[in-house]
Tab-separated table of C-alpha atoms in Angstrom:
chain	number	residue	atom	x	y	z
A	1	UNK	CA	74.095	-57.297	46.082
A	2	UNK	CA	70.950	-56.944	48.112
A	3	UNK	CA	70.328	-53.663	47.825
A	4	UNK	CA	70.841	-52.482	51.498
A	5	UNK	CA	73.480	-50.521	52.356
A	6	UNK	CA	75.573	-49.738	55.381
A	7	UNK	CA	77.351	-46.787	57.174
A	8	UNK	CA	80.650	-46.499	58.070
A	9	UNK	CA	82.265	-50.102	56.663
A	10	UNK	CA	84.552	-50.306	59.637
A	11	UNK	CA	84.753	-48.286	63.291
A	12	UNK	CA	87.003	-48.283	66.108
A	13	UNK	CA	85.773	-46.385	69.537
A	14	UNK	CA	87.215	-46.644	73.199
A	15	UNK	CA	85.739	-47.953	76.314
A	16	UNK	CA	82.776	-45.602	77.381
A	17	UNK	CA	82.000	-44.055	74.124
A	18	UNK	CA	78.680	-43.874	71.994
A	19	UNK	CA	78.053	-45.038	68.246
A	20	UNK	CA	76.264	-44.461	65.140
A	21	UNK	CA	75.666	-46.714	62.875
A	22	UNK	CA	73.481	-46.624	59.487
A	23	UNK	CA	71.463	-48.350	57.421
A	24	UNK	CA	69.661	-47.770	53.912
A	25	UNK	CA	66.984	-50.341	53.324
A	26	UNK	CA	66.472	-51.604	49.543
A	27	UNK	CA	64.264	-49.631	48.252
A	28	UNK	CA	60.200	-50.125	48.396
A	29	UNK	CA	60.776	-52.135	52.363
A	30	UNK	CA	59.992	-50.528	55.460
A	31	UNK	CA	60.768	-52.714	57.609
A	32	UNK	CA	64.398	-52.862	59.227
A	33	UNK	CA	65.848	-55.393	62.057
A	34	UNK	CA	70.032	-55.573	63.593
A	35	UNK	CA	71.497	-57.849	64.472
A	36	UNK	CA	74.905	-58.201	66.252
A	37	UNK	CA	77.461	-61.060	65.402
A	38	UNK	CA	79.937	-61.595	67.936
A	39	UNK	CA	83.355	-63.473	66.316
A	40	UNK	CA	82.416	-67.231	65.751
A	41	UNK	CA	78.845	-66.600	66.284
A	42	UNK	CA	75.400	-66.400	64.818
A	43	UNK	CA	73.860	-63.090	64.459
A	44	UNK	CA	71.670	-62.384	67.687
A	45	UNK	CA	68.483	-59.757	66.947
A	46	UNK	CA	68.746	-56.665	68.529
A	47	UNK	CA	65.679	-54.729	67.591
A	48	UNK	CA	63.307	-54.227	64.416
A	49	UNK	CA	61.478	-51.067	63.430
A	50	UNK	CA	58.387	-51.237	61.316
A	51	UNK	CA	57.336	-47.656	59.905
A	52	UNK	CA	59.336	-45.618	62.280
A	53	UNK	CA	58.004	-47.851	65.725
A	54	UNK	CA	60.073	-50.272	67.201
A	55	UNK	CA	58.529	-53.407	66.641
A	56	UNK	CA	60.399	-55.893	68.876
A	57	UNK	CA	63.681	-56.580	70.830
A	58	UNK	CA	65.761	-58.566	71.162
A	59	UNK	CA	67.364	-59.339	74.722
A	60	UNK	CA	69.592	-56.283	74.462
A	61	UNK	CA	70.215	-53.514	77.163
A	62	UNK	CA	68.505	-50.198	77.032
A	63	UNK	CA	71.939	-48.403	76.225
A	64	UNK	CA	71.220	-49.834	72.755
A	65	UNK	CA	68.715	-47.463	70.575
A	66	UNK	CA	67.576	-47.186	67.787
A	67	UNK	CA	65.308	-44.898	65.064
A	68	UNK	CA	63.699	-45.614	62.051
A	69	UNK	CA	62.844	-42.065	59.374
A	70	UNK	CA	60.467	-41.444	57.103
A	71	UNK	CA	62.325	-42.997	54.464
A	72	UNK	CA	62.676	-45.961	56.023
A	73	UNK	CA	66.338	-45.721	56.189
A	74	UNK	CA	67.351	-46.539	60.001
A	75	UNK	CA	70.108	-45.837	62.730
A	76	UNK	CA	71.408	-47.734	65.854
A	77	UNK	CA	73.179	-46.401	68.585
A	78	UNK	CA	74.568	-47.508	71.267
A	79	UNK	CA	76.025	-45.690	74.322
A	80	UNK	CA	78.694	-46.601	76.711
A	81	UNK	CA	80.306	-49.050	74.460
A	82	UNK	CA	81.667	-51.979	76.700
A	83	UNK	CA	84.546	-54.066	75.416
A	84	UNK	CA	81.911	-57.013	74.398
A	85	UNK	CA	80.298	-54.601	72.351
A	86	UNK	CA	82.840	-55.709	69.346
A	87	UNK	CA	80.917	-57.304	66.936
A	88	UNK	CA	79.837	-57.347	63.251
A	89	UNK	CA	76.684	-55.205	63.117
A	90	UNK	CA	73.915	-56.116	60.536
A	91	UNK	CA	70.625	-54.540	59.596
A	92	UNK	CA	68.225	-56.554	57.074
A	93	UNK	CA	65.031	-55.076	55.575
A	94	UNK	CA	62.111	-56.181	53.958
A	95	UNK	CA	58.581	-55.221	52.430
A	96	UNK	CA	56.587	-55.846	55.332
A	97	UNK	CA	56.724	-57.551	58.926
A	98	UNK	CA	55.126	-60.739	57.957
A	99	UNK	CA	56.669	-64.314	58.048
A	100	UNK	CA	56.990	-65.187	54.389
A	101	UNK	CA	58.788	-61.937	53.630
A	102	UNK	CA	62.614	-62.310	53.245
A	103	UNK	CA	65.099	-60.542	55.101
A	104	UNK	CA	67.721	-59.015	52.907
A	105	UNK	CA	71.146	-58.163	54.920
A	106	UNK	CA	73.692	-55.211	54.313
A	107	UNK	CA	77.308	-56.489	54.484
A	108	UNK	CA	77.272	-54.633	57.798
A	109	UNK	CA	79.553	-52.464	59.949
A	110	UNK	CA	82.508	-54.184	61.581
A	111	UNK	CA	82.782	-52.106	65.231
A	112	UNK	CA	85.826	-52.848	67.755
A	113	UNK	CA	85.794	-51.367	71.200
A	114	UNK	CA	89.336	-50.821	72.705
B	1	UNK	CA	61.068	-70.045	68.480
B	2	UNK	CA	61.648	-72.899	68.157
B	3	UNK	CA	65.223	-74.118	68.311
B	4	UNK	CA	67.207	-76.115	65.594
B	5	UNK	CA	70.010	-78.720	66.144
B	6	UNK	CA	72.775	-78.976	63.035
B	7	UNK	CA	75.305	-80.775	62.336
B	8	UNK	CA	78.198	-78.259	63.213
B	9	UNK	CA	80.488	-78.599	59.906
B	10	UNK	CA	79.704	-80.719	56.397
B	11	UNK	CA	81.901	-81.286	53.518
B	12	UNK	CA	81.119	-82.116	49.715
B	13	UNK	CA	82.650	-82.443	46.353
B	14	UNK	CA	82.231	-79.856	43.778
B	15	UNK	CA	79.689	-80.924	41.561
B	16	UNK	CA	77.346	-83.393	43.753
B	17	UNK	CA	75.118	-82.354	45.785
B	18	UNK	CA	75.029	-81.154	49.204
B	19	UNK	CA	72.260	-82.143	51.901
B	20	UNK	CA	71.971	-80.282	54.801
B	21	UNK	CA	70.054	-81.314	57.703
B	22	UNK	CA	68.376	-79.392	60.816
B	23	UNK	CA	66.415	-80.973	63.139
B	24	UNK	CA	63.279	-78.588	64.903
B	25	UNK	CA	61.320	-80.782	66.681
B	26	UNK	CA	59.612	-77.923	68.926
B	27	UNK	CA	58.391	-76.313	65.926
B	28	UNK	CA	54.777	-75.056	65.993
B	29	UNK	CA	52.063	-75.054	63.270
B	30	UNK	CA	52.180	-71.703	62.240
B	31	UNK	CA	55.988	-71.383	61.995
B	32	UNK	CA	58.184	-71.310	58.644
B	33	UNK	CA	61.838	-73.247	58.211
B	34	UNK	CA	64.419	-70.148	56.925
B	35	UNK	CA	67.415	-71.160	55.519
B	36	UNK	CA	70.116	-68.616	55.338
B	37	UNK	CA	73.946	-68.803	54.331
B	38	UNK	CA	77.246	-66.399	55.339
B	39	UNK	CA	80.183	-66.543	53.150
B	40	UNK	CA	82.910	-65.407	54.620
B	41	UNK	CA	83.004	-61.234	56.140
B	42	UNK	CA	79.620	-61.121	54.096
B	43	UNK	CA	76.279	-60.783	55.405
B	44	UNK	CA	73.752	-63.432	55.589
B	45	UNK	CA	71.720	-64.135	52.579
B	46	UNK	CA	68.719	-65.870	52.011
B	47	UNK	CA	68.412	-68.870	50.632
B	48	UNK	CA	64.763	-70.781	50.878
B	49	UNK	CA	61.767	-71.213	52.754
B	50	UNK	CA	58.661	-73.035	53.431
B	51	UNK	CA	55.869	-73.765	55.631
B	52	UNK	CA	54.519	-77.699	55.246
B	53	UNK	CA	55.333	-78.279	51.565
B	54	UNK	CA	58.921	-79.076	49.668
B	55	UNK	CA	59.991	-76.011	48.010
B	56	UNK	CA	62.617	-75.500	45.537
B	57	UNK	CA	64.219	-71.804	43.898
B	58	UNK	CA	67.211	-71.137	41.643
B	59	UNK	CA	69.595	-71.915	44.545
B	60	UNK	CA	68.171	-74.706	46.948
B	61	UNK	CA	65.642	-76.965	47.640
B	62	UNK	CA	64.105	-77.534	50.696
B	63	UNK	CA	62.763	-80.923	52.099
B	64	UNK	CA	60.071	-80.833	54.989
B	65	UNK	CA	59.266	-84.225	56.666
B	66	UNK	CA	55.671	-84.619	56.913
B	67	UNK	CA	56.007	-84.209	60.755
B	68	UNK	CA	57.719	-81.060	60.101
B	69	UNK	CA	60.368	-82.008	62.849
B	70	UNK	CA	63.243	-82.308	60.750
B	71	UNK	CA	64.083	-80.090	56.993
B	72	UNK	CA	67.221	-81.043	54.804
B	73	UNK	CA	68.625	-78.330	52.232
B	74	UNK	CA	69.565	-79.680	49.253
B	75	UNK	CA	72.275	-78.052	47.021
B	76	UNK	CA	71.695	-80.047	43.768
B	77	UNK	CA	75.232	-78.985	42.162
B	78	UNK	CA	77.939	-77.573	44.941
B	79	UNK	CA	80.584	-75.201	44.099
B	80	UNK	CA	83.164	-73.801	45.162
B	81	UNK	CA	81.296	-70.424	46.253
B	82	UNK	CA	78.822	-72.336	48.365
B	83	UNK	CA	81.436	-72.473	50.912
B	84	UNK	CA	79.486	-71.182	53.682
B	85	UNK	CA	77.901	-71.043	57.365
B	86	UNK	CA	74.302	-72.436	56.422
B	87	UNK	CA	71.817	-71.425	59.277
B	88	UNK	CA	68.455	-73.314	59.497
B	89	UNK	CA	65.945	-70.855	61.553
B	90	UNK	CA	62.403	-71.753	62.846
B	91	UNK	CA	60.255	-68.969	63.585
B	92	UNK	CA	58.413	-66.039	62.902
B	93	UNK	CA	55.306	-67.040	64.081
B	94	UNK	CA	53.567	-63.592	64.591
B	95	UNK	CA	53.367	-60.891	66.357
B	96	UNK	CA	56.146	-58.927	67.492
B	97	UNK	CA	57.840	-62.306	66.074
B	98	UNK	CA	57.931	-60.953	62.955
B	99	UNK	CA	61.218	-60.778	61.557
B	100	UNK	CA	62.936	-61.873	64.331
B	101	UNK	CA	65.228	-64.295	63.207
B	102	UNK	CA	67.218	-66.519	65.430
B	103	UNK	CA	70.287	-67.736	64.372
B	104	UNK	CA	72.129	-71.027	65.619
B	105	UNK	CA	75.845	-71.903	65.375
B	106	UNK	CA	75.108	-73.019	61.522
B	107	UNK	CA	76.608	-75.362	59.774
B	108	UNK	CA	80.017	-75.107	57.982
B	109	UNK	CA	79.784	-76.561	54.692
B	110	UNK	CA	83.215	-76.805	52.966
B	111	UNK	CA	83.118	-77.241	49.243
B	112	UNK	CA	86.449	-79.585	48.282
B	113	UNK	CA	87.485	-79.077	44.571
């Protein structure tokens, strides 16, 4: 139990559609990164936000967004969901964007795309 | 970031210990060794880190060689529930490097009763 939570559990959308997904950070971190985990893959960053800026991406298309509020909770949405877009999506947070801080993950939100 | 080469699946016995090894030999002096696990439809958790010196927590340790090129997790006492994808990541360097962690393919470690 880390802590961070995520929004829905589980999603199905069609070809062409756009997503929201959600993420609570554990409480006192404002910093929050995704990630996307294709089937038999490691997670691959998508973005991080650091006190509502974005802070970084990942080598993701533009059609993937993302915002960061006041409390530090976060969303990521993507539009025109493609079929590839079917993937575990995780967000992580920690206290600060610095290199010995730990990431700590949500369990994430499993999307499929038909 | 530097990129890591592991050995793609390990097994062990419950009860001894499990070594884990990742090679980075592109790693740079200002970047940290992560090592994260993922049981199963979970998602990843942290397990260690460390710059130059051998580090050890409740769960791991972690061995750097003095070169830094090469890093071997050490689960003193395996169980059962350390059945797991074990990712070694190199990185985080500065910048808009922060947090950006880049995962491998990992290594399976099967825990055998």
């Amino acid at each position: 139990e880390t802590g961070v939570t995520q929004s829905p559990t589980h999603l199905i959308k069609t070809r062409g559609q756009q997503v929201t997904l959600r993420c609570s950070s554990q409480s006192g971190h404002n910093t929050v990164s995704w990630y996307q985990q294709a089937l038999g893959q490691g997670p691959q960053f998508i973005f991080q936000y650091y006190r509502e800026e974005e802070n970084g991406r990942g080598n993701f298309p533009p059609r993937f967004s993302g915002l960061q509020f006041p409390n530090y909770s976060s969303e990521l949405n993507v539009n025109a969901l493609e079929l590839d877009d079917s993937a575990l999506y995780l967000c992580a947070s920690s206290r600060e964007v610095a290199a010995q801080e730990t990431q700590y993950f949500g369990p994430g939100t499993r999307l499929l795309v038909l | 970031d530097a990129k890591t080469t592991q050995p793609p699946s390990m097994d062990c016995a419950e009860g001894r210990a499990a070594n884990l090894p990742c090679n980075h030999s592109t790693i740079s002096g200002n970047e940290y060794v992560y090592w994260y696990r993922q049981i199963h439809s979970q998602g990843p958790q942290y397990i260690i880190h460390g710059l130059k010196n051998n580090e050890t927590n409740e769960m791991a340790s972690l061995i750097i060689t003095e070169d830094r090129k090469s890093s071997t997790l050490i689960l003193p006492h395996a169980t059962l529930r350390d059945t797991a994808v074990y990712y070694c990541i190199v990185g985080l360097a500065g910048g808009t490097s922060y947090g950006k962690l880049t995962f491998g393919q990992g290594t399976i470690l099967t825990v055998h009763p």
